[in-house]
Short mmCIF file of C-alpha atoms and ligand atoms in Angstrom, two decimals:
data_model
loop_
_atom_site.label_atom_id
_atom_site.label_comp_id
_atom_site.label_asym_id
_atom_site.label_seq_id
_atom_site.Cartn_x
_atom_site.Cartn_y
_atom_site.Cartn_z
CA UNK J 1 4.00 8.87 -18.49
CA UNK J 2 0.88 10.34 -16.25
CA UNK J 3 1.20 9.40 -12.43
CA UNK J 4 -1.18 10.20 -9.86
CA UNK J 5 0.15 9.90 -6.66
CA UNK J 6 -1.79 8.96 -3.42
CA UNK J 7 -1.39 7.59 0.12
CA UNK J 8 -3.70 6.78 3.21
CA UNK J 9 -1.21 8.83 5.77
CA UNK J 10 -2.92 11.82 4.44
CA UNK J 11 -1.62 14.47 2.07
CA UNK J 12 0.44 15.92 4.84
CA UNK J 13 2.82 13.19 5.07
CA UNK J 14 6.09 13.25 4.67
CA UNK J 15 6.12 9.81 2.46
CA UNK J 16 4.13 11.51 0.13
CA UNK J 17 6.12 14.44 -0.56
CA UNK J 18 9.17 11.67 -0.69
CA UNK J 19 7.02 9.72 -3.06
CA UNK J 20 5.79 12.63 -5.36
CA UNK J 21 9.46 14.05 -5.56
CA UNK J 22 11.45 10.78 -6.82
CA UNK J 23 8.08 9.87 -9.50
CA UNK J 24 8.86 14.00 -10.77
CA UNK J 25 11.34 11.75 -12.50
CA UNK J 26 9.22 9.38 -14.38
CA UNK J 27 6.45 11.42 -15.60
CA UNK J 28 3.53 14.43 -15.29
CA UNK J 29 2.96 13.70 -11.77
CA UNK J 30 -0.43 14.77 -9.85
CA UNK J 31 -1.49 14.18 -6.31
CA UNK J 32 -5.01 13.47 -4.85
CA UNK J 33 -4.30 12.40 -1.25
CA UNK J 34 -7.03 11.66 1.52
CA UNK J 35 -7.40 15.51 3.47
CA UNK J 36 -6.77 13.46 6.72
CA UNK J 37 -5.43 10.22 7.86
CA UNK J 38 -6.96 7.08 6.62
CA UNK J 39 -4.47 4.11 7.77
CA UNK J 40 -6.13 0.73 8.11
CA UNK J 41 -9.17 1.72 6.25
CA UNK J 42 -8.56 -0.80 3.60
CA UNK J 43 -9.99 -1.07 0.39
CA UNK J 44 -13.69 1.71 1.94
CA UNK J 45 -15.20 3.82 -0.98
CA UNK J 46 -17.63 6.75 -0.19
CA UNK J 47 -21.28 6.28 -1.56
CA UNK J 48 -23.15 7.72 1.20
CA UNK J 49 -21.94 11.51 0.42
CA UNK J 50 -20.13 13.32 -2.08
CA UNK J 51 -16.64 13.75 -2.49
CA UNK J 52 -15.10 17.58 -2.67
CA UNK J 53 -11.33 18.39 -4.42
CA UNK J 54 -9.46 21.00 -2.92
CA UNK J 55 -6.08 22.78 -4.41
CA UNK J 56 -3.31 21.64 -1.61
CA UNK J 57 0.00 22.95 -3.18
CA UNK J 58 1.48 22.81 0.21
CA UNK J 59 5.02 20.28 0.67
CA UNK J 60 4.62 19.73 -3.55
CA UNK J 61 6.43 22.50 -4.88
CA UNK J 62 6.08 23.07 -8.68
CA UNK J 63 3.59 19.29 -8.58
CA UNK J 64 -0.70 19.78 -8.59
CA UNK J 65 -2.01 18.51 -5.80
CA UNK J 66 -5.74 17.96 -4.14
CA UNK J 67 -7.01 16.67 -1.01
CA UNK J 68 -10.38 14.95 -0.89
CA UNK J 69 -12.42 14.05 1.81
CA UNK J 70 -12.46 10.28 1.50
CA UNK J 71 -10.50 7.49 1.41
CA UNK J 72 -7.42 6.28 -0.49
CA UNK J 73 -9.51 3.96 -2.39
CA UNK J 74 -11.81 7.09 -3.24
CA UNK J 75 -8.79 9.33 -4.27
CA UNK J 76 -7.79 6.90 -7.03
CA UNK J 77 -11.48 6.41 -8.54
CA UNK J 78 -11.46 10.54 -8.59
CA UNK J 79 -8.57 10.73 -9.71
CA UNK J 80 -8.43 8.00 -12.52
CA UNK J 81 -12.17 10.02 -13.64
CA UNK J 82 -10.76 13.55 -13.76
CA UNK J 83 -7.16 12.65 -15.09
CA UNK J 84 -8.02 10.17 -18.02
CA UNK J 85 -4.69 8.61 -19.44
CA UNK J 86 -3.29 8.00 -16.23
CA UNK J 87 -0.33 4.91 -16.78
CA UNK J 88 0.30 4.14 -12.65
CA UNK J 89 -1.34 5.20 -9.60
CA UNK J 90 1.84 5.71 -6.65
CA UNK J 91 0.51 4.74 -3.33
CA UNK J 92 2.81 6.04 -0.23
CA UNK J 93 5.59 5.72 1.09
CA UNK J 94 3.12 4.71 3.99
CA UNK J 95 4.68 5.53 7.78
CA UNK J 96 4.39 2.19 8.80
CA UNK J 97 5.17 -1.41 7.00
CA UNK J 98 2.62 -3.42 4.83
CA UNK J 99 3.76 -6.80 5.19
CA UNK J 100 2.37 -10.58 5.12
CA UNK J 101 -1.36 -10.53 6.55
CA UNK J 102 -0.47 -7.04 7.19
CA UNK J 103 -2.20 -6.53 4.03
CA UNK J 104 -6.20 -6.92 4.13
CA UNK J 105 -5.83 -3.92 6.21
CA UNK J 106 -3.81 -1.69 4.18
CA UNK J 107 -5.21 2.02 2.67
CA UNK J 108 -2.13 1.95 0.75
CA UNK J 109 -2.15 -1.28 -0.65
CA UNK J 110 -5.72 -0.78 -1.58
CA UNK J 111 -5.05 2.60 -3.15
CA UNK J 112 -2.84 0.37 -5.84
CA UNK J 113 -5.80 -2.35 -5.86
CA UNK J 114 -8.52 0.50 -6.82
CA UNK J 115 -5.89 1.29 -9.69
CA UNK J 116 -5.70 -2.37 -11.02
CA UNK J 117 -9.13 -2.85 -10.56
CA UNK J 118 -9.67 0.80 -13.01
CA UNK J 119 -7.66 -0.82 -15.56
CA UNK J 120 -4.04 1.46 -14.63
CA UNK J 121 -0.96 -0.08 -13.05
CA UNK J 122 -0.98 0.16 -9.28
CA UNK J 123 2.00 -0.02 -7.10
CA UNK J 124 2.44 0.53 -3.02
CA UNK J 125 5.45 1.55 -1.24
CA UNK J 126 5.84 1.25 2.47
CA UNK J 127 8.62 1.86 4.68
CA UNK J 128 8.62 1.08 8.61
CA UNK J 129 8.56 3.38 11.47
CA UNK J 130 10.75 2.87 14.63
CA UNK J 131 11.58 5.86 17.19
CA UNK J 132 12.56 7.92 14.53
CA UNK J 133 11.10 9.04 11.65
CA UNK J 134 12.30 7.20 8.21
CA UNK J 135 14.86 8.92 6.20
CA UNK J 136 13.50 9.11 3.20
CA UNK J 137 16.41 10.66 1.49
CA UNK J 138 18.66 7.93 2.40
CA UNK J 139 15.62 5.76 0.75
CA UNK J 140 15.21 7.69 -2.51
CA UNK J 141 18.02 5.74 -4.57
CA UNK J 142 16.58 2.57 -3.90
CA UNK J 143 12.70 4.06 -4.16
CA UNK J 144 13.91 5.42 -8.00
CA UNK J 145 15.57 1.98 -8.73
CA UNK J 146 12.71 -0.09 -7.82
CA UNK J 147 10.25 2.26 -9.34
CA UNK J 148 12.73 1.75 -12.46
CA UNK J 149 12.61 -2.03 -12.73
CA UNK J 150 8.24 -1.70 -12.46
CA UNK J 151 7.77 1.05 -14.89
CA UNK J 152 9.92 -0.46 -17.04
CA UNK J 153 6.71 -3.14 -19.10
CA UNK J 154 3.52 -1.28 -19.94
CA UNK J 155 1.66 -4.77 -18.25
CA UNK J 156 -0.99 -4.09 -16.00
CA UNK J 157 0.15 -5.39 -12.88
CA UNK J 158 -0.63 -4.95 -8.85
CA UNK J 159 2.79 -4.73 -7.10
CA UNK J 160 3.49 -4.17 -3.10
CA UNK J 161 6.77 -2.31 -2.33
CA UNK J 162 8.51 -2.21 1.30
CA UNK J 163 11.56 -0.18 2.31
CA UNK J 164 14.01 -1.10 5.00
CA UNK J 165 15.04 1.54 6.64
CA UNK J 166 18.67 0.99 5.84
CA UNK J 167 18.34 -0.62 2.45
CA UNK J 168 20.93 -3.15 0.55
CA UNK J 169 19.29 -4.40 -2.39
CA UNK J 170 16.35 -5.58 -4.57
CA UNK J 171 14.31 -8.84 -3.88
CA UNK J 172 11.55 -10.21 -5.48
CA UNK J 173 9.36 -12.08 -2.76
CA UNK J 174 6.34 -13.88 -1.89
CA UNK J 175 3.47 -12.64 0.93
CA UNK J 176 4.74 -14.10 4.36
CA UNK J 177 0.93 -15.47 5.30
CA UNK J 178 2.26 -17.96 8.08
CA UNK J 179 1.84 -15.41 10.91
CA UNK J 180 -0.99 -12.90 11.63
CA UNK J 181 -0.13 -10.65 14.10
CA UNK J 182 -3.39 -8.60 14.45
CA UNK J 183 -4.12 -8.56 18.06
CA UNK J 184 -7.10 -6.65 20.95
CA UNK J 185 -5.11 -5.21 24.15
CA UNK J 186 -7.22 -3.92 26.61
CA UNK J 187 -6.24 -0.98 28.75
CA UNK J 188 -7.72 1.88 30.99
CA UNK J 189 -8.24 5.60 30.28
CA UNK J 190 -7.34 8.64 32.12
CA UNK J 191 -10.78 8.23 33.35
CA UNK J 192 -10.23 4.76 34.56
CA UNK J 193 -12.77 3.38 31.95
CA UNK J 194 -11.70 0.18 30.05
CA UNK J 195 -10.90 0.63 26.81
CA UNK J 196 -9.24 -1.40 23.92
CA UNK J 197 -6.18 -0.83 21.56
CA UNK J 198 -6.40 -2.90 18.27
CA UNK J 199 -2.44 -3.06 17.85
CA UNK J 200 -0.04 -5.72 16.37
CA UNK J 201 2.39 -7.81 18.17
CA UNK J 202 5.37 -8.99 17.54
CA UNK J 203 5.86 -12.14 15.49
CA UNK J 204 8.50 -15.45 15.03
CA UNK J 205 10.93 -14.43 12.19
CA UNK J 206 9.30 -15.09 8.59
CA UNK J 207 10.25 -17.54 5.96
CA UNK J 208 12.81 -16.66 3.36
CA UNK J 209 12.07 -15.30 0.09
CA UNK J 210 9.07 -13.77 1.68
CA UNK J 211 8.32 -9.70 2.24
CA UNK J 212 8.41 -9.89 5.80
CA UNK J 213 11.46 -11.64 5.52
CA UNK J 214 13.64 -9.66 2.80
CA UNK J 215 12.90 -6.25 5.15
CA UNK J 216 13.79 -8.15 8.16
CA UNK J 217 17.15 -8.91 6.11
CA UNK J 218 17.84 -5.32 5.09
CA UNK J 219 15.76 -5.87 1.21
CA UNK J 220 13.28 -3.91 -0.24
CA UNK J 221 10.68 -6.59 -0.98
CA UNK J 222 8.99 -6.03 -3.75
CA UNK J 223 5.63 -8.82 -4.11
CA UNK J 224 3.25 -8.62 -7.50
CA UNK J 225 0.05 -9.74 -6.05
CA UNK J 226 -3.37 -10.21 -7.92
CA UNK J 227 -6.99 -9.75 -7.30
CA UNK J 228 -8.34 -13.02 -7.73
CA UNK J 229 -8.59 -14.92 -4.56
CA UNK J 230 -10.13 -17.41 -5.35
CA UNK J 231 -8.45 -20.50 -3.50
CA UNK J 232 -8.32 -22.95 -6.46
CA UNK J 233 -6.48 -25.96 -5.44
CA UNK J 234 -9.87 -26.21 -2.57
CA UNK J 235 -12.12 -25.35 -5.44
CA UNK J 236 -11.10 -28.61 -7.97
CA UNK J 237 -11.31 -30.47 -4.58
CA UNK J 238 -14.53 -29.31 -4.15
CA UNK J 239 -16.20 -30.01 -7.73
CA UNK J 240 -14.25 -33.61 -7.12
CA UNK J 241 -15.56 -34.38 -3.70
CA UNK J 242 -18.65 -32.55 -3.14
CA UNK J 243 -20.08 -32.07 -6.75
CA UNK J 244 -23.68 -29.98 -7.17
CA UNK J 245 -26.00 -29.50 -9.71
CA UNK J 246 -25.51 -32.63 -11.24
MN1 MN C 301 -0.73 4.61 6.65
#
């Protein structure tokens, strides 16, 4: 199996190293990882300027690995062009949780969705932060299991992956969509100007059997999402209701 591993922490990250290290045992692993961080960028592409490859062996011993200049979606269209015959594109493990509305905004998430959308299998693991940083070798049994149970069909498929920090088990779950806890703070700077922080807040606890909820229980959640969004239940209500062209 061919893997190209990416993230949108930037090829520095210690996720990624995690990440690259437990997929060693799947496959021909390569990275291509954004040169600098790229969180929140979504699903951006580069046209306005080229794109330049660098050899970045550093923190992948014995694994290839390249940074670009560009984002994660940008990594996984290079990538996908120089290494044909690549089977699943590894997004991660992102510093930080990808969760419910959490989503739209993710570089990881759309590192996976640039896969899918290339025709190769694309999968995103997350894992959150708190004062510490995550222990990602108390996370690698459960990172090779789950990787295990999605590598497993040949099926194209989009799937998003978060870690507890202190994980229990497996769940299969649903995006939590109730909440969205996207949110403008304002604040001063040190040179008394007002400024603004785009941060998140904390939300009421999620449904069960959905992501947020299985990592607030101690699960990795693992969601298969698609690309279609495309509401349809509004859209036969629609041709019903308020029919055109006729
Ligand atoms: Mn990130």
């Amino acid at each position: 199996m061919r893997i190209l591993v990416t993230n949108d922490d930037g090829i520095y990250s210690p996720g990624i190293a995690a990440l690259a290290k437990a997929a060693t045992s799947f496959g021909d692993v390569t990275v291509i990882a954004p040169d600098v961080e790229q969180s929140s960028m979504g699903h951006a592409v580069t046209h306005s300027r080229p794109l330049s490859l660098k050899k970045s062996p550093i923190s992948f011993e014995g694994i290839e690995a390249f940074r670009v200049n560009g984002t994660p979606a940008d990594c996984v269209a290079l990538g996908t062009h120089l290494y044909t015959h690549i089977d699943v594109v590894l997004s991660g493990i992102n510093m930080g949780p990808n969760l419910g509305n959490g989503m739209w905004h993710s570089g990881t998430l759309a590192a996976a969705k640039q896969a899918v959308l290339l025709g190769v299998k694309g999968i995103a693991l997350s894992t959150p932060v708190g004062k510490s940083e995550p222990d990602f070798e108390k996370l690698e049994p459960f990172v090779e299991k789950t990787l295990k149970l999605l590598l497993q069909s040949q099926e194209l498929g989009l799937y998003n992956v978060n870690f507890p920090p202190d994980p229990t088990d497996i769940k299969w779950t649903r995006q939590s969509v109730r909440f969205y806890d996207g949110k403008i703070v304002p604040g001063v700077d040190p040179m008394g100007r007002k400024h603004y922080w785009f941060t998140v807040t904390p939300l009421e606890p999620a449904e069960e059997d959905t992501d947020r909820w299985a990592v607030e229980n101690g699960f990795v959640s693992v969601t298969p999402l698609r690309l279609d969004l495309t509401d349809e239940k509004q859209l036969k209500k629609l041709m019903k209701e308020q029919p055109v062209n006729e």
